[in-house]
Amino acid sequence: MAEQLRPSPGGGALQGAVRGRVRGPPCTMHCTVVEYRGWKEGYQCGYCASVQGKVSTGMWAHSMTVQDYQDLIDRGWRRSGKYVYKPIMNQTCCPQYTIRCRPLHFQPSKSHKKVLKKMLKFLAKGDSPKVAGDVTEEPMDSHREDAVACSFVLKNESDISQSELKPLNVEETERVETEDNAEEELKKEVESEPPQTCADKDSAGSSERSDSAKLVHATPKPGKGADLSKPPCRKAKAIRKERKLHKLLQNQTHTLEGSPSQVEPQVLHSQNSKSKANQPKSIEDFIFVSLPDDAAHQLEVRLVPVSFEDPQFKSSFSQSATLFAKYQMAIHKDTPSECGEYEFTRFLCDSPLEAENPPSGPDCGYGSFHQQYWLDGKIIAVGVIDVLPYCVSSVYLYYDPDYTFLSLGVYSALREIAFTRQLHEKASELCYYYMGFYIHSCPKMRYKLMKVVLKNWAKFGFFTREL
């Protein structure tokens, strides 16, 4: 039973149609037409393989405005092709939570930057990274930091004097400039002296070392515990940081006390250059970097509307469908009959969203799109997305399994976050990136939490609301 609704710029008519079957006059503009299918329970779940554990409600959308779908996904609904459904959270076997990202506040983590650098290296030099577990794989930054720290001789906590623990005055800040040289001299002195134990230090004036002194790791004498009257010991690294911070604050104080005419332009230029250099790189700094003229590969990302009337979509349909079948059979173990062109069209090409191009909207307009990743003239990945009034909603991603080493799942998510930022420049209300459902009980879905959400927990919003 299909029903025609009034034009609904705010989405209220859709809620009335689901509840009370509101009818209206014939549409003279974009409208929503749905066929409510009702409650569905006791059928097989594709996430946990439960035979009768899935419970949801749904409707078939013949057409739908982008605002109506925006209101629905904010309340836990989701579309698969033209079928729009919502899991019953307190009864279904695998609760599905709507998750979204705030791209304007998103900061890439070390793992994100590693994926972006890996893509740049592949495009520039054609080097494919080593497989996981290979000893020649590039180590993480934390591993390199540990290796550097182990190559230096650090001061023992017991060797720190009380004067080092006190706040520094103006005269003592001058020692910060020469402390690196002092550390080098201390390192040479320690390396030149033979190892000694506590027994050698106690026996003043003895010219010969005992046999126990030859042991580097001698058992220390029993002590009486920490002296509570003294401040706690700290590492030399923490003390050096405190000195430098104290000196930086003093320099800023002197700068504020002096008039702007007394400050040299060269000093201001050096401070501004240092502050810009210390700023963390954004996603755009990695994505839109210019490649050398002799780059090994060329990557182009094309945004194509999902419409057989569009010439780009029509000309690339066959190649895109072939890639979808290859992905489904390799990754999800589907049979050829389960991922043919009919299944591809019904799942990722049929969309109920009506394309809209308002003057205040983004240049591409609102609706459903395929974001195609072309590498040297062929498609290696396709991200299916919906551009809505307040967000970019990720529907699905399929890619060539031969390029799994490029981590295209994470890379495409970062590209879509950057794409959302671009759309926000024209449409200020479009400021979210929806990643679909998160299902904690499904191992296949946990990459969303580990790869994107967990590193930016404070920047993400988890929400689900009932109608």
XYZ file of C-alpha atoms in Angstrom:
467
model
C 0.000 0.000 0.000
C 1.827 3.109 -1.223
C 0.823 6.452 0.174
C 1.589 9.928 -1.065
C 2.638 12.516 1.518
C 2.586 16.260 1.627
C 5.850 18.006 0.820
C 7.813 17.842 4.053
C 10.702 20.295 4.332
C 11.038 19.484 8.044
C 10.321 15.765 8.005
C 7.132 15.921 10.100
C 4.876 14.538 7.388
C 6.865 11.313 7.219
C 6.366 10.636 10.900
C 2.653 11.287 10.479
C 2.484 8.905 7.531
C 4.084 6.091 9.469
C 1.722 6.573 12.376
C -1.539 7.842 10.919
C -1.337 7.417 7.138
C -1.680 11.094 6.332
C -2.711 11.821 2.786
C -2.227 15.102 0.968
C -2.648 16.809 -2.372
C -0.560 15.747 -5.370
C 3.101 16.676 -5.081
C 4.235 19.789 -6.875
C 7.785 19.523 -5.516
C 10.024 16.913 -3.877
C 7.985 14.605 -1.664
C 8.256 11.326 0.228
C 6.296 8.235 -0.809
C 6.692 5.180 1.446
C 5.091 1.772 1.822
C 5.148 0.795 5.467
C 5.965 -2.902 5.966
C 5.557 -2.970 9.741
C 7.211 -5.062 12.431
C 9.516 -7.898 11.406
C 10.938 -10.369 13.892
C 12.310 -13.877 14.159
C 14.510 -13.895 11.052
C 18.185 -14.681 10.527
C 20.797 -12.127 11.537
C 23.687 -11.521 9.160
C 25.999 -10.350 11.936
C 25.863 -13.114 14.559
C 24.274 -15.895 12.411
C 21.361 -16.184 14.810
C 18.491 -18.006 13.111
C 15.621 -16.095 14.742
C 17.261 -13.278 16.673
C 16.809 -10.218 14.507
C 13.952 -7.806 15.170
C 13.312 -4.596 13.208
C 10.698 -2.431 11.612
C 10.877 -1.091 8.089
C 9.257 0.467 5.055
C 9.806 0.553 1.326
C 10.610 4.073 0.137
C 9.555 4.771 -3.428
C 10.881 8.313 -3.081
C 12.162 10.343 -0.155
C 13.388 13.861 0.427
C 16.873 14.320 1.808
C 15.473 16.175 4.840
C 13.127 13.308 5.688
C 15.957 10.803 5.523
C 18.131 13.100 7.641
C 15.424 13.107 10.319
C 15.155 9.321 10.119
C 18.837 8.462 10.483
C 19.016 10.823 13.457
C 16.491 8.485 15.082
C 18.257 5.216 14.329
C 16.925 4.412 10.842
C 19.083 3.308 7.920
C 18.562 2.478 4.278
C 19.640 -0.523 2.220
C 18.796 0.312 -1.344
C 15.241 1.600 -1.157
C 14.365 -0.317 1.988
C 14.528 1.842 5.130
C 14.641 -0.035 8.431
C 15.244 0.449 12.136
C 16.353 -2.277 14.575
C 14.362 -2.740 17.752
C 17.192 -2.139 20.183
C 15.777 -3.847 23.272
C 14.818 -7.043 21.424
C 17.182 -7.625 18.516
C 20.137 -9.955 18.954
C 22.692 -7.383 17.741
C 21.885 -3.818 18.800
C 22.956 -1.379 16.094
C 24.028 2.076 17.241
C 24.167 5.099 14.963
C 27.578 6.744 15.137
C 28.797 9.976 13.677
C 31.980 12.026 13.523
C 32.530 15.769 13.777
C 34.935 16.416 10.903
C 35.532 20.049 11.852
C 37.171 18.904 15.115
C 38.725 15.711 13.792
C 42.484 15.263 14.269
C 44.168 12.296 12.579
C 45.983 9.908 14.888
C 49.359 8.284 14.277
C 47.711 5.251 12.687
C 45.670 7.501 10.379
C 48.780 9.408 9.300
C 50.554 6.128 8.680
C 47.814 5.075 6.241
C 47.949 8.432 4.447
C 51.755 8.328 4.198
C 51.576 4.787 2.911
C 49.298 5.903 0.084
C 51.561 8.851 -0.773
C 54.611 6.614 -0.854
C 52.833 4.163 -3.121
C 51.713 6.898 -5.521
C 55.094 8.638 -5.612
C 57.478 5.676 -5.739
C 55.266 2.683 -6.432
C 56.486 0.908 -3.306
C 54.001 -1.514 -1.839
C 54.333 -1.847 1.953
C 55.431 -5.082 3.536
C 52.868 -7.482 4.884
C 52.075 -7.445 8.578
C 54.595 -9.277 10.703
C 57.527 -8.728 8.345
C 60.679 -7.684 10.192
C 61.389 -5.035 7.561
C 58.110 -3.248 8.205
C 58.478 0.364 9.276
C 58.210 0.612 13.079
C 55.763 2.837 14.866
C 56.870 6.206 16.186
C 56.751 5.010 19.778
C 59.187 2.217 18.949
C 61.606 4.690 17.427
C 61.369 6.877 20.504
C 62.202 3.928 22.733
C 65.220 3.080 20.599
C 66.538 6.633 20.805
C 66.021 6.810 24.556
C 67.988 3.588 25.117
C 71.074 5.019 23.385
C 71.642 7.720 26.013
C 72.871 7.561 29.627
C 70.323 9.246 31.863
C 70.853 10.594 35.348
C 69.768 8.437 38.210
C 66.888 9.710 40.316
C 69.055 9.645 43.448
C 71.671 11.890 41.769
C 69.261 14.821 41.382
C 70.164 17.612 43.772
C 67.669 19.660 45.730
C 68.562 22.802 43.792
C 67.249 21.162 40.625
C 63.893 20.550 42.241
C 63.327 24.172 43.255
C 61.641 26.712 40.945
C 64.143 28.481 38.753
C 64.885 32.165 38.992
C 66.032 34.470 36.212
C 69.729 33.697 36.640
C 69.262 29.970 36.571
C 67.422 30.032 33.262
C 70.726 30.784 31.537
C 71.830 27.255 32.247
C 69.130 25.872 29.940
C 71.100 26.895 26.876
C 74.185 24.919 27.963
C 72.551 21.892 29.556
C 72.858 19.817 26.393
C 76.641 20.316 26.451
C 76.739 19.435 30.126
C 74.866 16.204 29.423
C 77.419 15.245 26.791
C 80.273 15.856 29.242
C 78.491 13.840 31.907
C 78.007 11.037 29.420
C 81.745 10.948 28.630
C 82.651 10.925 32.317
C 80.283 8.071 33.070
C 81.538 6.029 30.127
C 85.201 6.628 31.043
C 84.793 5.507 34.671
C 84.647 1.790 35.441
C 81.403 0.506 36.929
C 81.242 0.725 40.705
C 78.911 -0.538 43.340
C 77.705 1.001 46.561
C 80.486 -0.753 48.495
C 83.180 1.022 46.425
C 81.644 4.411 47.041
C 81.515 3.859 50.809
C 85.188 2.805 51.046
C 86.864 6.199 50.511
C 90.566 6.100 49.670
C 90.719 2.420 48.752
C 92.863 1.974 45.641
C 91.904 -1.585 44.865
C 88.397 -2.811 44.115
C 87.066 -5.937 45.748
C 85.608 -8.851 43.856
C 82.098 -7.656 44.611
C 82.896 -4.334 42.953
C 83.320 -6.091 39.630
C 79.622 -6.920 39.588
C 77.665 -4.180 37.876
C 74.248 -5.278 39.121
C 75.040 -5.762 42.822
C 72.234 -6.182 45.349
C 71.651 -2.832 47.096
C 71.735 -2.513 50.849
C 68.407 -2.572 52.676
C 67.073 0.931 53.187
C 64.631 2.579 55.514
C 62.202 3.740 52.839
C 61.487 7.138 51.329
C 62.288 10.305 53.244
C 58.939 12.065 53.549
C 60.603 15.345 54.465
C 62.114 15.596 50.988
C 60.223 16.185 47.753
C 59.682 13.121 45.548
C 62.424 12.329 43.066
C 61.830 13.112 39.441
C 63.506 12.140 36.236
C 65.982 14.447 34.575
C 63.786 14.633 31.478
C 60.882 16.070 33.467
C 63.166 18.627 35.101
C 64.512 19.758 31.722
C 60.977 20.228 30.427
C 60.136 22.346 33.468
C 63.193 24.526 32.882
C 62.377 25.137 29.255
C 58.747 25.894 30.033
C 59.812 28.312 32.760
C 62.174 30.087 30.384
C 59.504 30.298 27.683
C 57.064 31.896 30.121
C 59.691 34.457 31.143
C 60.387 35.371 27.529
C 56.681 35.886 26.902
C 56.424 38.069 30.005
C 59.284 40.285 28.863
C 57.713 40.586 25.412
C 54.370 41.711 26.857
C 56.036 44.265 29.166
C 57.864 45.942 26.287
C 56.109 48.111 23.714
C 55.493 46.745 20.200
C 58.099 49.142 18.840
C 60.758 47.570 21.030
C 60.162 44.090 19.645
C 62.294 43.288 16.661
C 60.422 42.161 13.536
C 62.825 39.260 13.074
C 61.935 37.879 16.495
C 58.238 38.035 15.737
C 58.773 36.351 12.371
C 60.778 33.539 13.971
C 58.144 32.992 16.645
C 55.322 32.849 14.080
C 57.259 30.425 11.889
C 57.946 28.165 14.844
C 54.290 28.197 15.921
C 53.154 27.252 12.407
C 55.728 24.500 12.165
C 54.630 23.008 15.470
C 50.979 22.773 14.432
C 49.809 19.201 13.731
C 49.135 18.308 10.116
C 45.563 17.915 8.983
C 44.125 15.308 6.632
C 44.257 17.778 3.769
C 48.014 18.205 4.227
C 48.437 14.534 3.306
C 45.664 14.147 0.734
C 46.177 17.233 -1.428
C 49.978 17.232 -1.442
C 51.465 17.627 -4.914
C 53.184 14.530 -6.289
C 56.442 14.666 -8.276
C 56.339 14.797 -12.045
C 57.748 11.285 -12.289
C 55.217 9.762 -9.864
C 54.721 6.038 -10.313
C 50.907 6.187 -10.054
C 48.089 8.680 -10.435
C 45.025 8.604 -8.179
C 41.841 10.484 -9.045
C 38.662 10.589 -6.935
C 35.496 11.257 -8.921
C 32.092 12.083 -7.417
C 29.409 10.582 -9.642
C 25.634 10.950 -9.038
C 23.781 7.656 -8.745
C 21.654 7.996 -11.851
C 21.626 6.096 -15.112
C 20.939 9.418 -16.808
C 24.398 10.625 -15.771
C 26.956 9.790 -18.515
C 29.844 9.130 -16.095
C 27.791 6.769 -13.969
C 26.449 4.945 -17.024
C 29.854 4.530 -18.664
C 31.507 3.197 -15.488
C 28.619 0.947 -14.406
C 30.001 -2.275 -15.888
C 33.478 -1.802 -14.397
C 32.018 -0.829 -11.037
C 29.701 -3.857 -10.964
C 32.589 -6.191 -11.810
C 34.636 -4.742 -8.969
C 31.695 -5.210 -6.586
C 31.418 -8.894 -7.490
C 35.165 -9.399 -7.041
C 35.046 -7.761 -3.612
C 32.009 -9.677 -2.391
C 33.390 -13.048 -3.423
C 36.859 -12.427 -1.966
C 35.929 -10.636 1.257
C 32.415 -11.871 2.098
C 32.630 -15.264 0.317
C 29.514 -14.666 -1.777
C 28.696 -16.859 -4.735
C 28.584 -15.324 -8.241
C 24.794 -15.519 -8.229
C 24.652 -13.462 -5.023
C 26.613 -10.500 -6.390
C 25.536 -10.066 -9.987
C 24.526 -6.832 -11.679
C 20.925 -7.148 -10.465
C 22.023 -7.478 -6.829
C 24.528 -4.668 -7.291
C 21.881 -2.365 -8.739
C 19.288 -3.173 -6.064
C 21.762 -2.791 -3.207
C 23.973 0.176 -4.173
C 22.443 1.885 -7.207
C 18.741 2.101 -6.370
C 18.194 5.033 -4.026
C 14.929 6.617 -2.895
C 16.570 10.015 -2.328
C 15.434 12.778 -4.627
C 18.337 14.878 -5.893
C 18.120 18.511 -4.814
C 20.272 21.513 -5.738
C 19.258 24.486 -3.575
C 21.223 27.730 -3.919
C 22.472 27.502 -0.337
C 23.540 23.864 -0.678
C 26.857 22.375 -1.793
C 27.956 22.551 -5.409
C 27.290 18.836 -5.967
C 23.799 19.118 -4.481
C 22.064 16.631 -2.187
C 21.346 12.996 -2.960
C 23.151 9.674 -3.469
C 26.617 9.466 -5.015
C 29.404 7.033 -5.852
C 32.863 8.280 -4.916
C 35.079 6.403 -7.351
C 38.809 5.942 -6.773
C 40.562 5.725 -10.150
C 44.155 4.454 -10.104
C 45.956 4.704 -13.443
C 42.714 4.602 -15.401
C 40.853 1.842 -13.524
C 38.535 1.797 -10.521
C 40.075 0.256 -7.412
C 37.451 1.358 -4.853
C 33.980 2.891 -4.681
C 32.486 4.605 -1.660
C 28.691 4.855 -1.741
C 27.576 7.970 0.140
C 24.476 10.100 0.728
C 24.890 13.878 0.922
C 22.192 15.179 3.274
C 21.419 18.629 4.728
C 23.460 18.072 7.886
C 25.844 15.248 7.056
C 27.592 12.933 4.644
C 26.321 9.417 5.303
C 28.558 6.485 4.371
C 26.454 3.684 2.906
C 28.994 1.089 1.729
C 32.536 0.634 0.451
C 33.884 -2.021 -1.896
C 37.416 -2.191 -3.283
C 39.794 -4.336 -5.272
C 41.205 -7.043 -2.950
C 44.533 -6.794 -4.810
C 45.050 -3.413 -3.097
C 44.284 -4.482 0.444
C 47.800 -3.427 1.475
C 46.750 0.227 1.034
C 44.165 0.013 3.865
C 41.495 1.431 1.574
C 38.792 1.132 4.245
C 40.543 3.588 6.553
C 41.835 5.719 3.678
C 38.378 6.153 2.153
C 36.916 7.109 5.546
C 39.550 9.828 5.922
C 38.857 11.037 2.379
C 35.136 11.230 3.162
C 35.862 13.230 6.324
C 37.908 15.672 4.248
C 35.097 15.751 1.670
C 32.616 16.687 4.402
C 34.853 19.599 5.358
C 34.835 20.804 1.768
C 31.039 20.699 1.612
C 30.831 22.594 4.899
C 32.574 25.584 3.314
C 29.523 26.114 1.063
C 26.774 24.645 3.286
C 27.520 25.641 6.887
C 24.926 23.285 8.404
C 26.547 20.244 6.789
C 29.087 19.394 9.494
C 28.744 15.672 10.363
C 30.018 12.411 8.928
C 27.819 9.360 9.609
C 29.620 6.024 9.599
C 26.560 3.789 9.641
C 25.784 1.365 12.418
C 28.241 0.209 15.037
C 27.656 -3.344 16.265
C 29.889 -4.285 19.157
C 29.038 -7.976 18.962
C 30.171 -8.178 15.324
C 33.971 -8.409 14.846
C 33.657 -7.068 11.290
C 32.284 -3.788 12.636
C 34.900 -3.178 15.306
C 37.255 -1.535 12.815
C 34.992 1.516 13.022
C 35.711 1.796 16.725
C 39.414 0.935 16.631
C 40.474 2.709 13.446
C 38.455 5.902 13.555
C 36.366 6.351 16.684
C 38.657 5.262 19.514
C 41.485 7.643 18.588
C 39.089 10.605 18.589
C 36.631 9.546 21.291
C 35.981 13.094 22.513
C 35.326 14.282 18.965
C 32.634 11.722 18.184
C 28.977 11.565 19.136
C 27.290 8.273 19.894
C 23.551 8.566 19.867
C 20.365 6.655 19.187
C 16.850 7.976 19.669
C 13.468 6.327 19.552
C 10.619 7.672 17.469
